[in-house]
Coordinates of C-alpha atoms in Angstrom, one line a residue:
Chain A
X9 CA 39.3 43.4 -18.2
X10 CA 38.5 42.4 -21.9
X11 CA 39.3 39.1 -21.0
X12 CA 37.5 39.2 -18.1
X13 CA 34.7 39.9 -20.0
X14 CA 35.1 37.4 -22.8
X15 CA 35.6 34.4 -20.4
X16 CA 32.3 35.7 -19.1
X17 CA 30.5 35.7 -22.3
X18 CA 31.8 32.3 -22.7
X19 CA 30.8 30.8 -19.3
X20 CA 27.0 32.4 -20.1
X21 CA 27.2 31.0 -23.3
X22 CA 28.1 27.5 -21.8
X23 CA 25.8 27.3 -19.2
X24 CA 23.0 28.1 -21.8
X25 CA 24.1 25.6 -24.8
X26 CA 22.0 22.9 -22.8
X27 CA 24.9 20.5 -22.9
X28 CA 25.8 21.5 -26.4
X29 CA 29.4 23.3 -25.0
X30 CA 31.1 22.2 -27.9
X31 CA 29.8 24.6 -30.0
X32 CA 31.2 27.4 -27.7
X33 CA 35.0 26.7 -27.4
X34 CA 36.9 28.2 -30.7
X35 CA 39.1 25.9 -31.0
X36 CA 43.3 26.0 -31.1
X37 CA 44.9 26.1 -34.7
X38 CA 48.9 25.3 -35.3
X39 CA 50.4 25.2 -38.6
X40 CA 50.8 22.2 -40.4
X41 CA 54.6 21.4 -40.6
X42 CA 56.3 20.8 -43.6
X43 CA 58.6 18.2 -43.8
X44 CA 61.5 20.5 -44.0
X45 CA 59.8 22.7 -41.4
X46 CA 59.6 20.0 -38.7
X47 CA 57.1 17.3 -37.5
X48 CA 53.8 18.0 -36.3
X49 CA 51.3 16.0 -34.3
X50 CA 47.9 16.2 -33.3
X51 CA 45.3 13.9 -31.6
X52 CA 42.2 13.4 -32.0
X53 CA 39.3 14.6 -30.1
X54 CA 38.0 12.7 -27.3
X55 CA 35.1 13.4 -24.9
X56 CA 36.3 13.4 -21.2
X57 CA 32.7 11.8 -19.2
X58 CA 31.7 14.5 -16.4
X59 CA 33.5 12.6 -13.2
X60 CA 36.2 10.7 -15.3
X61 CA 40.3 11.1 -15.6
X62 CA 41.9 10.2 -19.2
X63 CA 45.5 9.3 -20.0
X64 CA 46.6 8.3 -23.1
X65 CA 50.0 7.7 -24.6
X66 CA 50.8 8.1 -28.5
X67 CA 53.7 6.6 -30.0
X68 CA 55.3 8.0 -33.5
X69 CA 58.7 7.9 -34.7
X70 CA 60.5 10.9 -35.7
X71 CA 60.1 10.3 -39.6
X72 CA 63.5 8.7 -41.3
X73 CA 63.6 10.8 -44.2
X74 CA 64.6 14.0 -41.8
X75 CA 68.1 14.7 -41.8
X76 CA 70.3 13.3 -39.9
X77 CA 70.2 14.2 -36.8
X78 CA 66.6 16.4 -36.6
X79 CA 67.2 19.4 -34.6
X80 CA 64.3 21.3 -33.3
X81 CA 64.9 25.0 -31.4
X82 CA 60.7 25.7 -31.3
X83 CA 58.0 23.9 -29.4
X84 CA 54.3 24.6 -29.7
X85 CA 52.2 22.4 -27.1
X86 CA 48.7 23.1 -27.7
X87 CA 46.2 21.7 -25.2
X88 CA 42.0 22.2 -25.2
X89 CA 41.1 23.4 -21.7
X90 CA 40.8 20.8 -18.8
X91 CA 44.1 19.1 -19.4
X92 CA 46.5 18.0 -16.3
X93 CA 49.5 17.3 -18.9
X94 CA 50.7 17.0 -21.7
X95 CA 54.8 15.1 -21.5
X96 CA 56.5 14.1 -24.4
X97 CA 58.9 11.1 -23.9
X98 CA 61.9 9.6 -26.2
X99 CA 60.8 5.6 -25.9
X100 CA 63.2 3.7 -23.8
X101 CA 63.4 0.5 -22.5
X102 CA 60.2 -1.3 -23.0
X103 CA 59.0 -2.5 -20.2
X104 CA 54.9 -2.9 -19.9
X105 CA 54.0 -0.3 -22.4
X106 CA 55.0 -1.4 -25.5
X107 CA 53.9 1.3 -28.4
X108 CA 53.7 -2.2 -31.0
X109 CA 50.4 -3.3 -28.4
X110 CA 48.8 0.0 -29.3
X111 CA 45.9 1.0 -31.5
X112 CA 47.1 2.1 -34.8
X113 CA 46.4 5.9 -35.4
X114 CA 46.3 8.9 -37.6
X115 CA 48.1 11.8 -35.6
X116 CA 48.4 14.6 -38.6
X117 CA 51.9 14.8 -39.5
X118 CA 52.7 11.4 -38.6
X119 CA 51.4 7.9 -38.0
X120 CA 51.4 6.0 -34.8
X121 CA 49.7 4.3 -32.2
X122 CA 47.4 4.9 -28.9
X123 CA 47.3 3.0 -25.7
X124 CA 44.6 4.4 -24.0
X125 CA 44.5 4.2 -20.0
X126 CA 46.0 0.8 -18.6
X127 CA 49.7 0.4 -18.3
X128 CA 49.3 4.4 -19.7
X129 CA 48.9 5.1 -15.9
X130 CA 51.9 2.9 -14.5
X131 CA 55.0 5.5 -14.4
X132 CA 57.4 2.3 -13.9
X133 CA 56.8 1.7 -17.4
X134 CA 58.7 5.2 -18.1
X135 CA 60.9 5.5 -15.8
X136 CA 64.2 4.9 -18.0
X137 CA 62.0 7.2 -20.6
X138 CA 64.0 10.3 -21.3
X139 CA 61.7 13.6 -21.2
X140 CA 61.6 16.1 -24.0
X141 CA 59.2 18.5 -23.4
X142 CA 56.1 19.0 -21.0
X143 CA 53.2 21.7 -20.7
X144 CA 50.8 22.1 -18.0
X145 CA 49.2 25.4 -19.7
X146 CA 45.5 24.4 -21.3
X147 CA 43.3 27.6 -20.0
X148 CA 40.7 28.5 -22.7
X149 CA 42.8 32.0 -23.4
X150 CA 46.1 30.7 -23.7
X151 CA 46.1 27.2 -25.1
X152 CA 49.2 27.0 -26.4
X153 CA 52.4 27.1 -25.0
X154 CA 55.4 28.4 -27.2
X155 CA 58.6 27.7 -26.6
X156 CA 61.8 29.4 -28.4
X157 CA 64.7 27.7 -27.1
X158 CA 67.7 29.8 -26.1
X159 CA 70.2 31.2 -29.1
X160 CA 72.2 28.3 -30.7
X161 CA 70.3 25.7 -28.1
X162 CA 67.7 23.2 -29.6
X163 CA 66.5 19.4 -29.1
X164 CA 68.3 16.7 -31.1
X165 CA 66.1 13.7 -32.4
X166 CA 67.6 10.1 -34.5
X167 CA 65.6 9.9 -37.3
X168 CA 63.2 6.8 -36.4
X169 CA 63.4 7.7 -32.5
X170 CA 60.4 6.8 -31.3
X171 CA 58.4 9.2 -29.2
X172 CA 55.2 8.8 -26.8
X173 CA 53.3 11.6 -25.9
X174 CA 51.0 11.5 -23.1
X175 CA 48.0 13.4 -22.4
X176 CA 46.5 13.4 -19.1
X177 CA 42.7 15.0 -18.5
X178 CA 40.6 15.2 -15.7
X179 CA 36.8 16.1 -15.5
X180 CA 35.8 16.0 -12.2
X181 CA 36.0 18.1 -8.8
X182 CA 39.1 19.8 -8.7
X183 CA 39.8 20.1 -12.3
X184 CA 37.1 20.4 -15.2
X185 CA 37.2 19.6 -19.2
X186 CA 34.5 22.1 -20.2
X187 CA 34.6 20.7 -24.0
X188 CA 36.4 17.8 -25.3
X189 CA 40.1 16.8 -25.1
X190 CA 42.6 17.6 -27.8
X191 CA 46.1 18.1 -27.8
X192 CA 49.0 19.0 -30.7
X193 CA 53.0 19.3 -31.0
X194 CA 54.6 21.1 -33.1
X195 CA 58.6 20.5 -33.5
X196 CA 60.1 23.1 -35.5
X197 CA 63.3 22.3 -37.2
X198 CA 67.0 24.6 -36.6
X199 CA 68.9 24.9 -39.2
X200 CA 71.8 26.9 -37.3
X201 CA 71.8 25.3 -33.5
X202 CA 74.6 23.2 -32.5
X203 CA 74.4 23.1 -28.6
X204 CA 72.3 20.5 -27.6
X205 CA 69.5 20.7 -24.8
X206 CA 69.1 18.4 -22.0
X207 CA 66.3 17.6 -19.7
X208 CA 66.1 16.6 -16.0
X209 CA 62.7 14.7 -14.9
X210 CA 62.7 14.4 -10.8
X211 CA 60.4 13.0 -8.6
X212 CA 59.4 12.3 -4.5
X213 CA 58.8 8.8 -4.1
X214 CA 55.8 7.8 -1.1
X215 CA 54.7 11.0 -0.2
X216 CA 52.0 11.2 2.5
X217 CA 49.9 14.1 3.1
X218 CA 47.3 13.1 5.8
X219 CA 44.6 14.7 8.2
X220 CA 46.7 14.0 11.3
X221 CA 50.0 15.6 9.9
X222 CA 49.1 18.3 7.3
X223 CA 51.5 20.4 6.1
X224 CA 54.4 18.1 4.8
X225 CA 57.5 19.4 3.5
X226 CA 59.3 17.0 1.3
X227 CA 62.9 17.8 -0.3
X228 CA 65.1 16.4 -2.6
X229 CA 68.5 17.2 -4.8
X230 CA 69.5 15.7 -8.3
X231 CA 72.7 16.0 -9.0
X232 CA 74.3 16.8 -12.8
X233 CA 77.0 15.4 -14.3
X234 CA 80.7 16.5 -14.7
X235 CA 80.8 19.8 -16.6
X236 CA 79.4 23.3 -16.2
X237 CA 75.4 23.6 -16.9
X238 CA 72.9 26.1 -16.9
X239 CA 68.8 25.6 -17.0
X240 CA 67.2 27.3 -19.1
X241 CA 63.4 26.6 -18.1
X242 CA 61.4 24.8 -15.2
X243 CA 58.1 23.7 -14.1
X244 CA 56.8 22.4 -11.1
X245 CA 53.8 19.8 -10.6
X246 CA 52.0 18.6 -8.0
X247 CA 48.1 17.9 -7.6
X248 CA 45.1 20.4 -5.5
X249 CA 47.1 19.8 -2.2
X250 CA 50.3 21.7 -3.4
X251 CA 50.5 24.9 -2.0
X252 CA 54.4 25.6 -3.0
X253 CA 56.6 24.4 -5.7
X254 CA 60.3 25.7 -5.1
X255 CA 63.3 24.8 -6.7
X256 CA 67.2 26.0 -6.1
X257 CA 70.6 25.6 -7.1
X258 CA 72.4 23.3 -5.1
X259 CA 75.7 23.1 -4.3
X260 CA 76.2 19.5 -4.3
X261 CA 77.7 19.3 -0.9
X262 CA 75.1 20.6 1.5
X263 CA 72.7 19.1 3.4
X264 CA 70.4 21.9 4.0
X265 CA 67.9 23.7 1.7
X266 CA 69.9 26.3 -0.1
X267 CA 69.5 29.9 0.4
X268 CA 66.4 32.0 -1.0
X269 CA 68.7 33.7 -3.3
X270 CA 69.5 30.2 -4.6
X271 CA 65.9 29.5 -5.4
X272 CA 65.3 30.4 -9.8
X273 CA 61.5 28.9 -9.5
X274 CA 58.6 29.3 -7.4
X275 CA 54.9 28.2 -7.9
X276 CA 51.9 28.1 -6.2
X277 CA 49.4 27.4 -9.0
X278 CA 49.0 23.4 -8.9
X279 CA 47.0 23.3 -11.5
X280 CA 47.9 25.5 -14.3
X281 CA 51.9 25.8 -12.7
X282 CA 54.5 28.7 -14.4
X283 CA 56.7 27.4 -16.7
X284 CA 59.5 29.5 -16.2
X285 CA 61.9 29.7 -19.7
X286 CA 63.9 32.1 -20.4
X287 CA 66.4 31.3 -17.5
X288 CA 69.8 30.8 -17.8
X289 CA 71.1 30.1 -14.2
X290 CA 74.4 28.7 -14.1
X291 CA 74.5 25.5 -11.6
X292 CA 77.1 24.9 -9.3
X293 CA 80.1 22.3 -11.5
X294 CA 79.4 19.5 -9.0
X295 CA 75.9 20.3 -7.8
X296 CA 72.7 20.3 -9.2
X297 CA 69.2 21.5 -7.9
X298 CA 67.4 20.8 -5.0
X299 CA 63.6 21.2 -4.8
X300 CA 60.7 21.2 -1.9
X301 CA 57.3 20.7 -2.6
X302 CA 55.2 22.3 0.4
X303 CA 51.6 20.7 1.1
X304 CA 48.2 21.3 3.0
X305 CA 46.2 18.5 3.8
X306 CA 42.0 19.2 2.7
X307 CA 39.2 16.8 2.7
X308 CA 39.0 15.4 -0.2
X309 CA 35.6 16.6 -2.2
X310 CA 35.3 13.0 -3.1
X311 CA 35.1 11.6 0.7
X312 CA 38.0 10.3 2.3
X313 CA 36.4 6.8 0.9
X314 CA 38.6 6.4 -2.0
X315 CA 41.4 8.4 -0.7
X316 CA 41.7 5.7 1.7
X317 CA 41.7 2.6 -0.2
X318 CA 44.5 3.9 -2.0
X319 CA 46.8 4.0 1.2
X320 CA 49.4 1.2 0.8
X321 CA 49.6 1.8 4.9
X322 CA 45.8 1.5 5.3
X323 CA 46.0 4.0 7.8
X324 CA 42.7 5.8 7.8
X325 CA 43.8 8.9 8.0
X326 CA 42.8 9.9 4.8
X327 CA 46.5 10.2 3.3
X328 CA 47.1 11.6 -0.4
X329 CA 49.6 9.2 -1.4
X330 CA 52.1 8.9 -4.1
X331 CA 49.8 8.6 -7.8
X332 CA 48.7 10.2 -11.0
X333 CA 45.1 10.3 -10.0
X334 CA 44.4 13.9 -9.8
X335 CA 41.2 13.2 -7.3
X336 CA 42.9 10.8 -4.7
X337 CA 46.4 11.2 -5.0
X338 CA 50.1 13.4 -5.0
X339 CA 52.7 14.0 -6.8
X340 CA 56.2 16.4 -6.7
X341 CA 57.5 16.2 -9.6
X342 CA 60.5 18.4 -11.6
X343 CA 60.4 18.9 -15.1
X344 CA 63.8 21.4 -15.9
X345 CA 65.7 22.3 -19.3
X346 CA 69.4 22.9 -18.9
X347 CA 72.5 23.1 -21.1
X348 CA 74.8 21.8 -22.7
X349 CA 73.4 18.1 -22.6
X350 CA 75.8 15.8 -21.0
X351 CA 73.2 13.3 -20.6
X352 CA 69.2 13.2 -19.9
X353 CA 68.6 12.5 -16.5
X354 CA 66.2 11.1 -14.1
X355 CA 66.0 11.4 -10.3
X356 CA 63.5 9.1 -8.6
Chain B
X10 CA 56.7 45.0 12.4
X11 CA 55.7 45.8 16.1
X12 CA 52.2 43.7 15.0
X13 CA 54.0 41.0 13.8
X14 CA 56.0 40.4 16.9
X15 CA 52.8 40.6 19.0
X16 CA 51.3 38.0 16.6
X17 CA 54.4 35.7 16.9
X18 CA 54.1 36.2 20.7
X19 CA 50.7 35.3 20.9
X20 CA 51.2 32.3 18.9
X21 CA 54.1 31.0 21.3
X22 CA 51.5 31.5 24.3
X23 CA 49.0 29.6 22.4
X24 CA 50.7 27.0 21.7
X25 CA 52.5 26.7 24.8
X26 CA 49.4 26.6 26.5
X27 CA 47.7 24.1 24.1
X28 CA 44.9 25.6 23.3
X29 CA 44.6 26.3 19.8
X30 CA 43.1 23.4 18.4
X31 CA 46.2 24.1 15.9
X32 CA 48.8 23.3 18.3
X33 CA 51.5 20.8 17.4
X34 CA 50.8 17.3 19.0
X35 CA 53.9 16.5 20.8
X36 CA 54.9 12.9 21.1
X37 CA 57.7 13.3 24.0
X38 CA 60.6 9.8 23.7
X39 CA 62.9 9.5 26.2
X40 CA 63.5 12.7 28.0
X41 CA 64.0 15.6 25.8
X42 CA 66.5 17.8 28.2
X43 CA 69.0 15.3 26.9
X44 CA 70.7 15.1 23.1
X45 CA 68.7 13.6 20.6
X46 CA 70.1 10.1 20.3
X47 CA 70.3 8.2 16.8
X48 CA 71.0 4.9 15.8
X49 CA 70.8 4.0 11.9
X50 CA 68.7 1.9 10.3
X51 CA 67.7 0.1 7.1
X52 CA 64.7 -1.8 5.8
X53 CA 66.1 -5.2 4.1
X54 CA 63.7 -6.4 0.9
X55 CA 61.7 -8.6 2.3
X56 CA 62.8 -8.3 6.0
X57 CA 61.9 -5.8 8.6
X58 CA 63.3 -2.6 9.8
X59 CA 66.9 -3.4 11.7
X60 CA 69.8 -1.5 12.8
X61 CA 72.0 -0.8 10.3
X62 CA 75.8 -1.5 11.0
X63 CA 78.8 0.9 10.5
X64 CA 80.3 -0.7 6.8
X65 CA 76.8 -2.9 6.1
X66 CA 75.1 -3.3 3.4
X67 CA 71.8 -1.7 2.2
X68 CA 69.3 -3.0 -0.7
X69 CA 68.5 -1.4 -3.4
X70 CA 65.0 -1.9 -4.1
X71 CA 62.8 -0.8 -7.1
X72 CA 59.8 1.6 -5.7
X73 CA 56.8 2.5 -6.9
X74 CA 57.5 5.3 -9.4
X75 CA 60.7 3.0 -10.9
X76 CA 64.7 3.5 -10.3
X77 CA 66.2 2.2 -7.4
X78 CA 66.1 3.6 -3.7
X79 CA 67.5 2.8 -0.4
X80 CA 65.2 2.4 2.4
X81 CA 67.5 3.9 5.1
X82 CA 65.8 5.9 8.5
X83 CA 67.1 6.0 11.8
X84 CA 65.5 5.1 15.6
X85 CA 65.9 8.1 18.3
X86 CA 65.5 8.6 21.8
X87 CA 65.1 12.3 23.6
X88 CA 62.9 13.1 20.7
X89 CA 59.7 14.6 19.5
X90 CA 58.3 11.8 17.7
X91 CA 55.6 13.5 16.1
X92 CA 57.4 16.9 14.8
X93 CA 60.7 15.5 13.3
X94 CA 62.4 16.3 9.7
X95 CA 64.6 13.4 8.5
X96 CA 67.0 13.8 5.8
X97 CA 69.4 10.9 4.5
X98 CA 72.2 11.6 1.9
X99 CA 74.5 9.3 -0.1
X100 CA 78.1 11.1 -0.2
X101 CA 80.9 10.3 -2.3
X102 CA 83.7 9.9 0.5
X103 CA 86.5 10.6 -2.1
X104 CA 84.6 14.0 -3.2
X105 CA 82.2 14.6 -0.6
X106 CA 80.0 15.1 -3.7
X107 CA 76.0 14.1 -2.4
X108 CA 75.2 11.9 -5.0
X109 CA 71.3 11.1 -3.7
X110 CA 69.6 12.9 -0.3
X111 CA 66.1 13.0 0.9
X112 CA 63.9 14.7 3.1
X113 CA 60.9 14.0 4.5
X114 CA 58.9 14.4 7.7
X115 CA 59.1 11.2 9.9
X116 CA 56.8 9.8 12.8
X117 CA 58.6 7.9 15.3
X118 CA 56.5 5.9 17.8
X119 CA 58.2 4.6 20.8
X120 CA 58.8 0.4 21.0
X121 CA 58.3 0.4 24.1
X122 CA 62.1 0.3 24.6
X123 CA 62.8 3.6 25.1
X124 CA 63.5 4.3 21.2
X125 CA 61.4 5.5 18.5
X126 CA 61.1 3.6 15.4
X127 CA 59.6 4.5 12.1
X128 CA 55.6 3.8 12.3
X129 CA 55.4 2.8 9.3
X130 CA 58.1 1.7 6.2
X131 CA 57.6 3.2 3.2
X132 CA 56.8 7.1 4.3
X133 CA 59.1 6.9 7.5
X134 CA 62.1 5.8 6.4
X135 CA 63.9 8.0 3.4
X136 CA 63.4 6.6 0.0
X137 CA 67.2 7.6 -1.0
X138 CA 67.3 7.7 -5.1
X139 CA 70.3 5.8 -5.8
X140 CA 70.6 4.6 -9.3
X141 CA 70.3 5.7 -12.2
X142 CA 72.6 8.3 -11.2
X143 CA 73.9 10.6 -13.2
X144 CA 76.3 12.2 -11.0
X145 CA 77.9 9.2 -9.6
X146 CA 81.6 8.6 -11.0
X147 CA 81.6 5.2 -10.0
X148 CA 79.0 2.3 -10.0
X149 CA 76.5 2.9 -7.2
X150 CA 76.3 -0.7 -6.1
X151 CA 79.0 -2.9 -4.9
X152 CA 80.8 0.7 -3.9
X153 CA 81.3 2.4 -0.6
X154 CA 79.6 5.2 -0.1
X155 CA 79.0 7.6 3.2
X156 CA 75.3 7.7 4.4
X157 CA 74.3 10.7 6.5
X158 CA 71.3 10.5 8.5
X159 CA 69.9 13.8 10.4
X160 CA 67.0 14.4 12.4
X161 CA 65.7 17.8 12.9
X162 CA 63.3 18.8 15.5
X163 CA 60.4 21.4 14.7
X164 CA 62.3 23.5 17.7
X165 CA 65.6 23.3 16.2
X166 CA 67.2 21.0 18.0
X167 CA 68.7 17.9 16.0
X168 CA 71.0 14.9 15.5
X169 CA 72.8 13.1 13.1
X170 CA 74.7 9.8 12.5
X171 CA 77.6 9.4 9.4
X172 CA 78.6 6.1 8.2
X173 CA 79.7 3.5 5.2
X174 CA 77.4 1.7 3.7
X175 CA 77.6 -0.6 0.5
X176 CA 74.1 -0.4 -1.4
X177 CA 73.6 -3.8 -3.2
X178 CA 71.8 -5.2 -6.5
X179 CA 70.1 -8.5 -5.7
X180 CA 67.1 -9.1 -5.4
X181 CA 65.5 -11.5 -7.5
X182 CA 63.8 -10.5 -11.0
X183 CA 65.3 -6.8 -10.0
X184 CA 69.3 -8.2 -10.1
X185 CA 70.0 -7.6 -13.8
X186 CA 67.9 -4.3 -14.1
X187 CA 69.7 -3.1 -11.3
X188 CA 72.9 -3.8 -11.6
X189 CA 72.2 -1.9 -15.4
X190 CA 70.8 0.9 -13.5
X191 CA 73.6 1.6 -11.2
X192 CA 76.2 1.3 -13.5
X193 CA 78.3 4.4 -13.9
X194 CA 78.2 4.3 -17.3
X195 CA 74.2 3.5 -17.5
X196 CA 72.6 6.0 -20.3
X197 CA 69.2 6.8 -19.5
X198 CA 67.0 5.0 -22.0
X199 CA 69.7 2.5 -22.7
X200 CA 68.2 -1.1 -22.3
X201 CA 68.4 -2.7 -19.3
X202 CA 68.9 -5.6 -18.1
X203 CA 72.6 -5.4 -20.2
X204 CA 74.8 -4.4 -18.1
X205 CA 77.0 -1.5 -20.1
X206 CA 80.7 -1.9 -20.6
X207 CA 82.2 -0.3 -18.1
X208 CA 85.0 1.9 -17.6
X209 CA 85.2 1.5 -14.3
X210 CA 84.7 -0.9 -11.8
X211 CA 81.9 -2.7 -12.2
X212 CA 80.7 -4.8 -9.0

């Protein structure tokens, strides 16, 4: 009820600063990180234009006077409302984002550089990119998202690995940036850890969600490698037509969607999703997960217009295709944590 | 529960009787008091949609969001063409371990043959994630691997068709990159185009 009450002290105080809202929002702190502490990260403020989408990638290495190898066990992702994500990436092959074409930049702990928009927006370019870490929490009341990783568990960086961190906001109809756009990491250094964590990154390829057929289901497995694993967090994403995120064990065999007992994650917030941590759900040794995103087709506040001209089909039927455009497009993506790490891996 | 059987009822009369402006279009192929019918198919790069043979080869093709997918679907007869789940799953015959399945809702439209056929490529056939591959014990391409195709009808009633397929690397400016890709021993994050030493057979 407080909060209730704050949010709407806040909203009044908005709508009165006559465009001034940047006064209103008190603004995330995270510690500074010394070197022996970890590696810390923040951006810079941006403004996000009423109507516009922003994603940006930030390249910095893990610095090379951190012991060999950096082990982290604590992640702080801080994000200023208004945000769509916030992924952290280790740098792979190079493909059309190269981080040495970017715009030098001071990020706080660390140096780096910014490509802002452009081949920022072409997933290809990050396919063979391992994830780290990923938050999809930037509400005004809880802007950052902490993460202790599981006892003797933590995240193993090279020194000199090169990271990107991408930042994705959106200012128009279905999700607002009420101030200006900010986001920070924090990567807190274990000392004592020595089972490393692993991360799976999943997605639906050409998903169609159009007028004439509604409510697609869409399923898919990945499968782990030899060995026995367990995850030990989750998060679902998919854009405004999303109505369920589910996720399963999967047996590695079957051919059907598992059980409901099988299921460990279950959303239905598309844009501020659960992460679920905390988990420590043993996956079937020669299975994996399986997940279903379930959708509902709406007109588009935009007008079917620009949905449409994004259809590689041009069917005009106002299908939500595959894309990272909040506004006009889908996605049904898995971002999961497991254990030990026998590899990172990527199911698309 | 007594009101929730009366609701269920009354939505099988509405819909029966088509007049809920909710109701299911139906898109009746072939006549649907016999078994659903299947016949594979595959979408060659560059080529058109084509029945895919029992041991034949299937491209693997780069797709929009990056990795390597086979574009496999099937044509069916006796179906609902409008209300049909398809799922396609790559399955290591030596383990029966699924290394890659899909599932997706399908429209079929009928060819005027008799048989429906995908309406369109892309979002009608399964996109099959093939490589990279963590799971797979042996290079993807190259490799024999059982493909399972099933069709599901909103009603329950389904279909499916099990065969070999070989996916293959090839396609030019993609050969290299794939070929990393699918390699068994392929790290993710590792630099493609080098192919990895492999420990295995390598295609």
């Amino acid at each position: 009820m407080i909060r209730t009450a704050c949010l709407g002290l806040l909203a009044a105080t908005t709508l009165t600063a006559c465009g001034d809202n940047v006064s209103a929002f008190e603004p995330w702190y995270l510690d500074e990180l010394a070197p022996e502490e970890g590696v810390w990260v923040r951006t810079p403020e941006f403004e996000v234009a009423a109507g516009e989408e922003i994603q940006d990638c930030y390249f910095f290495e893990i610095p090379a006077t951190a012991a060999d190898p950096l082990w982290i066990d604590k992640f702080e992702l801080a994000l200023n409302p208004g945000s769509h994500h916030m992924n952290l990436f280790r740098v792979g092959n190079v493909v059309g984002l190269d981080p040495a074409a970017g715009e030098p930049i001071d990020l706080g702990g660390v140096r780096g550089t910014v490509i802002r928009g452009g081949e920022c927006w072409s997933s290809p370019n990050w396919a063979s990119w391992p994830l780290v870490v990923n938050s999809q929490q930037s509400s005004a009341d809880e802007p950052v998202y902490t993460w202790q990783l599981p006892d003797d568990v933590a995240t193993r960086f090279a020194p000199g690995e090169r990271l990107m961190l991408q930042v994705h906001y959106v200012n128009a109809t279905t999700q607002e940036t009420p101030f200006r756009g900010r986001a920070g990491v924090n990567l807190t250094r274990s000392t004592a850890d020595t089972i490393e964590m692993g991360t799976l990154f999943a997605t639906q390829q050409s998903i169609r969600i159009c007028r004439s057929s509604p409510t697609p289901v869409f399923s898919g497995t990945c499968s782990m490698p030899e060995g026995q694993h367990h995850v030990a967090a989750v998060n679902g994403h998919f854009h405004s037509r999303g109505e369920r995120f589910s996720v399963y064990a999967w047996d590695g065999v079957s051919t059907t969607r598992p059980p409901d007992a099988a299921r460990f994650y279950q959303s239905t917030r598309w844009a501020e999703p659960d992460m679920v941590n905390g988990l420590d759900v043993p996956l079937p040794e020669g299975g994996g997960v399986w997940w279903t995103c379930e959708f509902r087709w709406r007109e588009p506040d935009i007008g079917c217009a620009a949905v449409d001209a994004r259809d590689p089909q041009m069917a005009n039927d106002c299908c939500y295709t595959f894309g990272p455009t909040v506004e006009t497009s889908e996605h049904c993506n898995v971002f999961l944590y497991y254990y030990p790490k026998t590899q990172d891996i990527n199911c698309f | 529960m007594l009101l929730r059987r009366v609701a269920v009822a009354i939505a099988l009369v509405t819909a029966a009787s088509g007049c809920s402006d909710d109701a299911p279009t139906t898109c009746p192929i072939g006549d649907r008091t016999q078994p659903i019918e299947l016949v594979a198919v595959h979408w060659p790069a560059g080529g058109v949609v084509e029945d895919l043979a029992d041991g034949g080869a299937v491209d693997l093709v780069r797709p929009i969001q990056g990795g390597k997918v086979v574009y496999v679907g099937v044509r069916a007869r006796n179906v609902d063409g409008c209300n049909v789940q398809l799922t396609a799953a790559l399955r290591d015959p030596a383990t029966q371990q699924v290394i890659a399945l899909e599932q997706r809702p399908v429209r079929l439209v009928d060819g005027g043959d008799g048989w429906g056929r995908a309406e369109s490529t892309f979002d009608h056939l399964a996109n099959v994630p093939a490589c990279p591959n963590a799971a797979a014990a042996r290079d993807v391409d190259g490799a024999t691997w059982g493909l399972e195709l099933r069709l599901d009808e909103a009603g329950g009633r389904t279909a499916t068709v099990t065969l070999v397929v070989t996916p293959r690397c090839g396609l030019v400016g993609e050969d290299e990159e794939c070929r990393c890709e699918c390699d068994s021993d392929y790290e993710l994050g590792a630099a493609c185009p080098v192919d990895p030493v492999d420990a295995g057979v390598d295609a």
